[in-house]
Tab-separated table of C-alpha atoms and ligand atoms in Angstrom:
chain	number	residue	atom	x	y	z
A	122	UNK	CA	48.128	165.851	136.151
A	123	UNK	CA	45.055	164.856	138.269
A	124	UNK	CA	46.107	163.690	141.715
A	125	UNK	CA	43.277	161.711	144.249
A	126	UNK	CA	44.215	162.189	147.740
A	127	UNK	CA	43.347	159.258	149.966
A	128	UNK	CA	42.806	160.327	153.974
A	129	UNK	CA	41.597	158.276	157.639
A	130	UNK	CA	43.163	161.491	159.638
A	131	UNK	CA	44.009	165.170	160.350
A	132	UNK	CA	45.437	165.306	156.651
A	133	UNK	CA	48.467	167.259	157.121
A	134	UNK	CA	50.250	165.463	154.397
A	135	UNK	CA	47.198	166.275	152.254
A	136	UNK	CA	47.974	170.186	153.388
A	137	UNK	CA	51.693	170.020	152.108
A	138	UNK	CA	49.919	168.740	148.604
A	139	UNK	CA	47.617	171.440	148.798
A	140	UNK	CA	50.113	174.043	149.655
A	141	UNK	CA	52.875	172.469	147.178
A	142	UNK	CA	50.127	172.400	144.347
A	143	UNK	CA	48.791	176.294	144.989
A	144	UNK	CA	52.329	177.804	144.733
A	145	UNK	CA	53.660	175.967	141.705
A	146	UNK	CA	56.045	173.641	143.189
A	147	UNK	CA	53.738	170.566	142.078
A	148	UNK	CA	52.575	171.032	138.816
A	149	UNK	CA	49.288	169.040	139.449
A	150	UNK	CA	46.015	169.375	140.738
A	151	UNK	CA	44.030	167.391	143.329
A	152	UNK	CA	40.607	166.894	141.633
A	153	UNK	CA	39.320	165.200	144.662
A	154	UNK	CA	40.352	164.208	148.479
A	155	UNK	CA	37.969	160.598	149.482
A	156	UNK	CA	38.148	159.740	153.095
A	157	UNK	CA	36.996	156.718	155.150
A	158	UNK	CA	36.161	158.409	157.735
A	159	UNK	CA	33.246	161.649	157.903
A	160	UNK	CA	35.165	163.045	160.794
A	161	UNK	CA	38.489	162.953	159.368
A	162	UNK	CA	40.213	166.802	160.003
A	163	UNK	CA	41.887	166.225	156.279
A	164	UNK	CA	38.090	166.905	154.677
A	165	UNK	CA	38.033	170.815	156.237
A	166	UNK	CA	41.129	171.296	154.742
A	167	UNK	CA	39.971	170.174	151.289
A	168	UNK	CA	36.753	172.183	151.764
A	169	UNK	CA	39.260	175.265	152.404
A	170	UNK	CA	40.912	174.645	149.564
A	171	UNK	CA	37.744	174.063	146.981
A	172	UNK	CA	38.856	170.466	146.674
A	173	UNK	CA	35.664	167.993	145.811
A	174	UNK	CA	35.804	165.543	148.692
A	175	UNK	CA	34.130	162.182	148.919
A	176	UNK	CA	33.416	160.062	152.038
A	177	UNK	CA	32.979	156.118	151.962
A	178	UNK	CA	32.469	154.796	155.377
A	179	UNK	CA	34.460	151.411	155.461
A	180	UNK	CA	31.753	150.493	158.224
A	181	UNK	CA	28.918	150.757	155.708
A	182	UNK	CA	30.303	147.681	153.720
A	183	UNK	CA	30.017	144.067	154.217
A	184	UNK	CA	33.934	143.273	152.994
A	185	UNK	CA	36.643	144.575	152.006
A	186	UNK	CA	35.718	143.658	148.522
A	187	UNK	CA	32.926	145.453	148.837
A	188	UNK	CA	34.456	148.921	150.243
A	189	UNK	CA	37.321	148.942	147.729
A	190	UNK	CA	34.562	148.852	144.368
A	191	UNK	CA	32.778	151.674	146.105
A	192	UNK	CA	35.531	153.601	146.430
A	193	UNK	CA	36.820	152.594	142.609
A	194	UNK	CA	33.506	153.959	141.655
A	195	UNK	CA	33.390	156.834	143.321
A	196	UNK	CA	36.988	157.720	141.948
A	197	UNK	CA	36.108	157.177	138.528
A	198	UNK	CA	34.472	160.337	137.041
A	199	UNK	CA	37.528	161.887	138.477
A	200	UNK	CA	40.043	159.709	136.213
A	201	UNK	CA	42.885	160.541	138.637
A	202	UNK	CA	46.534	159.776	137.264
A	203	UNK	CA	48.013	159.871	140.466
A	204	UNK	CA	46.636	158.080	143.752
A	205	UNK	CA	48.295	159.653	146.919
A	206	UNK	CA	47.695	157.563	150.240
A	207	UNK	CA	48.167	160.318	152.690
A	208	UNK	CA	47.318	158.458	156.505
A	209	UNK	CA	44.817	155.976	154.235
A	210	UNK	CA	44.910	153.530	157.343
A	211	UNK	CA	42.699	150.522	155.123
A	212	UNK	CA	44.540	147.612	153.952
A	213	UNK	CA	43.355	147.654	150.368
A	214	UNK	CA	42.528	144.632	148.241
A	215	UNK	CA	44.426	143.382	145.233
A	216	UNK	CA	41.740	144.592	143.154
A	217	UNK	CA	42.073	148.516	143.940
A	218	UNK	CA	46.099	147.963	143.730
A	219	UNK	CA	45.396	146.854	140.348
A	220	UNK	CA	43.393	149.333	139.215
A	221	UNK	CA	45.811	151.938	140.029
A	222	UNK	CA	48.719	149.739	139.381
A	223	UNK	CA	51.990	151.973	138.905
A	224	UNK	CA	50.431	155.139	140.143
A	225	UNK	CA	49.681	154.429	143.580
A	226	UNK	CA	51.895	156.043	146.273
A	227	UNK	CA	52.132	155.563	150.001
A	228	UNK	CA	54.022	157.309	152.509
A	229	UNK	CA	55.075	155.221	155.489
A	230	UNK	CA	56.636	156.410	158.615
A	231	UNK	CA	59.158	154.211	159.226
A	232	UNK	CA	62.568	153.642	157.351
A	233	UNK	CA	61.246	150.956	155.470
A	234	UNK	CA	62.010	147.993	155.760
A	235	UNK	CA	61.691	148.083	159.269
A	236	UNK	CA	58.532	148.721	160.847
A	237	UNK	CA	55.657	148.271	158.440
A	238	UNK	CA	52.613	148.183	160.005
A	239	UNK	CA	51.390	150.065	163.028
A	240	UNK	CA	53.018	151.642	166.026
A	241	UNK	CA	56.137	152.279	163.994
A	242	UNK	CA	57.753	155.103	166.188
A	243	UNK	CA	57.001	153.267	169.397
A	244	UNK	CA	59.055	150.064	168.028
A	245	UNK	CA	61.734	152.042	167.191
A	246	UNK	CA	61.975	153.633	170.350
A	247	UNK	CA	61.658	150.098	172.031
A	248	UNK	CA	64.715	149.046	169.888
A	249	UNK	CA	66.873	151.537	170.968
A	250	UNK	CA	67.165	152.874	167.377
A	251	UNK	CA	69.126	156.015	166.451
A	252	UNK	CA	66.874	157.144	164.251
A	253	UNK	CA	63.655	156.731	162.851
A	254	UNK	CA	62.107	158.532	159.620
A	255	UNK	CA	59.436	158.347	156.832
A	256	UNK	CA	59.345	156.325	153.361
A	257	UNK	CA	57.302	157.007	150.019
A	258	UNK	CA	56.470	153.856	148.539
A	259	UNK	CA	55.035	152.553	145.336
A	260	UNK	CA	52.158	150.162	146.498
A	261	UNK	CA	51.476	146.319	145.855
A	262	UNK	CA	49.852	143.832	147.433
A	263	UNK	CA	52.792	143.278	150.531
A	264	UNK	CA	51.344	145.802	153.064
A	265	UNK	CA	54.271	148.468	153.259
A	266	UNK	CA	56.044	146.123	151.245
A	267	UNK	CA	55.879	148.274	147.347
A	268	UNK	CA	59.027	149.301	145.990
A	269	UNK	CA	60.767	152.512	147.695
A	270	UNK	CA	61.077	155.797	145.999
A	271	UNK	CA	62.540	158.245	148.545
A	272	UNK	CA	63.072	158.411	152.336
A	273	UNK	CA	63.939	161.211	155.307
A	274	UNK	CA	66.085	160.143	158.294
A	275	UNK	CA	64.867	161.961	161.558
A	276	UNK	CA	67.418	161.378	164.666
A	277	UNK	CA	65.924	160.059	167.577
A	278	UNK	CA	66.285	162.137	171.040
A	279	UNK	CA	66.747	161.262	174.703
A	280	UNK	CA	63.506	161.756	176.118
A	281	UNK	CA	61.518	161.142	172.673
A	282	UNK	CA	58.375	159.595	173.084
A	283	UNK	CA	56.494	158.291	170.325
A	284	UNK	CA	54.473	161.873	170.019
A	285	UNK	CA	56.936	164.233	169.995
A	286	UNK	CA	59.050	161.735	167.321
A	287	UNK	CA	55.987	161.367	165.276
A	288	UNK	CA	55.410	165.151	165.065
A	289	UNK	CA	59.129	165.728	164.007
A	290	UNK	CA	58.768	163.071	161.853
A	291	UNK	CA	55.759	164.356	160.053
A	292	UNK	CA	57.288	167.749	159.398
A	293	UNK	CA	59.830	165.686	157.210
A	294	UNK	CA	56.741	163.736	155.857
A	295	UNK	CA	56.092	167.358	154.451
A	296	UNK	CA	58.711	167.703	152.395
A	297	UNK	CA	59.374	164.000	151.412
A	298	UNK	CA	56.178	163.221	149.725
A	299	UNK	CA	55.447	166.188	147.678
A	300	UNK	CA	59.027	165.799	146.193
A	301	UNK	CA	58.417	162.145	145.360
A	302	UNK	CA	54.891	163.104	143.567
A	303	UNK	CA	56.554	165.929	142.024
A	304	UNK	CA	59.205	163.521	140.229
A	305	UNK	CA	55.894	161.200	139.180
A	306	UNK	CA	54.247	164.282	137.937
A	307	UNK	CA	57.225	165.787	135.860
A	308	UNK	CA	57.313	161.796	134.036
A	309	UNK	CA	60.846	161.084	135.621
A	310	UNK	CA	59.487	158.276	138.198
A	311	UNK	CA	57.832	155.022	137.463
A	312	UNK	CA	57.306	151.565	138.549
A	313	UNK	CA	59.319	148.722	136.931
A	314	UNK	CA	58.349	145.123	137.985
A	315	UNK	CA	59.689	145.198	141.699
A	316	UNK	CA	61.674	148.135	141.541
A	317	UNK	CA	61.029	152.302	141.393
A	318	UNK	CA	62.962	153.845	138.365
A	319	UNK	CA	63.984	157.506	138.273
A	320	UNK	CA	65.069	158.912	134.843
A	321	UNK	CA	65.062	155.317	133.850
A	322	UNK	CA	67.856	154.250	136.803
A	323	UNK	CA	67.057	151.791	139.349
A	324	UNK	CA	66.480	153.313	142.330
A	325	UNK	CA	68.520	152.012	145.380
A	326	UNK	CA	66.417	149.233	146.962
A	327	UNK	CA	65.464	151.508	150.037
A	328	UNK	CA	64.625	154.339	148.011
A	329	UNK	CA	66.848	157.623	147.204
A	330	UNK	CA	67.295	159.760	150.435
A	331	UNK	CA	65.668	162.749	150.995
A	332	UNK	CA	69.375	164.587	152.322
A	333	UNK	CA	71.454	163.336	149.430
A	334	UNK	CA	69.393	164.560	146.611
B	1443	GAR	C1	51.351	159.935	158.650
B	1443	GAR	O1	52.422	160.266	159.675
B	1443	GAR	C2	51.531	158.845	157.531
B	1443	GAR	O2	53.165	158.965	157.663
B	1443	GAR	C3	51.289	158.145	158.557
B	1443	GAR	O3	49.894	158.508	159.170
B	1443	GAR	C4	49.880	159.897	159.399
B	1443	GAR	C5	48.856	160.516	158.649
B	1443	GAR	O4	49.037	161.727	159.254
B	1443	GAR	N1	50.401	156.621	157.888
B	1443	GAR	C6	50.602	155.714	158.085
B	1443	GAR	O5	50.451	155.101	159.197
B	1443	GAR	C7	50.219	154.290	156.741
B	1443	GAR	N2	50.191	153.400	157.785
B	1443	GAR	P1	47.995	163.093	158.303
B	1443	GAR	O6	47.190	162.526	158.439
B	1443	GAR	O7	48.606	164.282	159.046
B	1443	GAR	O8	48.808	163.429	156.841
């Protein structure tokens, strides 16, 4: 199966995919890495792994629609079976989502449905939550609102800042995201209406818990 990984930043999640593909833990090939930022650190990770890269800079387009159309055109020759949003920080248009419907995954740094959008860790701290986490979900038109697949909890510790919490959550993301992708690559995971199914059975509304699978 061919993956396209979309990034905007450091690409630590991309690295977990590169590593898992290389050691055979994820039976897939990363066909291409696309960044909307030419300076994204993840591009160097892709180069180091000899993965083709694309830069489609959103600042060069007049509209979201034109940017997304350019991404679709750039990705088309790679014919990805699964598109992985790994810290890709642009909101996608319905046309882009429709083109990859049922094969578009995102990772969001909160226990969805809590804290869609930005500054998730600070919001969890401000609310006095005892735990934070991350969730992998299918992407639909609703921002961070598509059916959850798999989540990991991370306890909030006394003295945590948004940065210390984000760092611990990211370590868990690197286990969580390739595991969800593995289910898809193995043909076990599918999107059916507004639910994610694993082995033909609906997953819980908040996804499966990485600690109990
Ligand atoms: C990750 O923590 C991911 O959950 C988050 O961006 C980070 C990217 O890190 N994604 C979002 O906030 C999506 N709204 P990385 O570039 O090191 O993988």
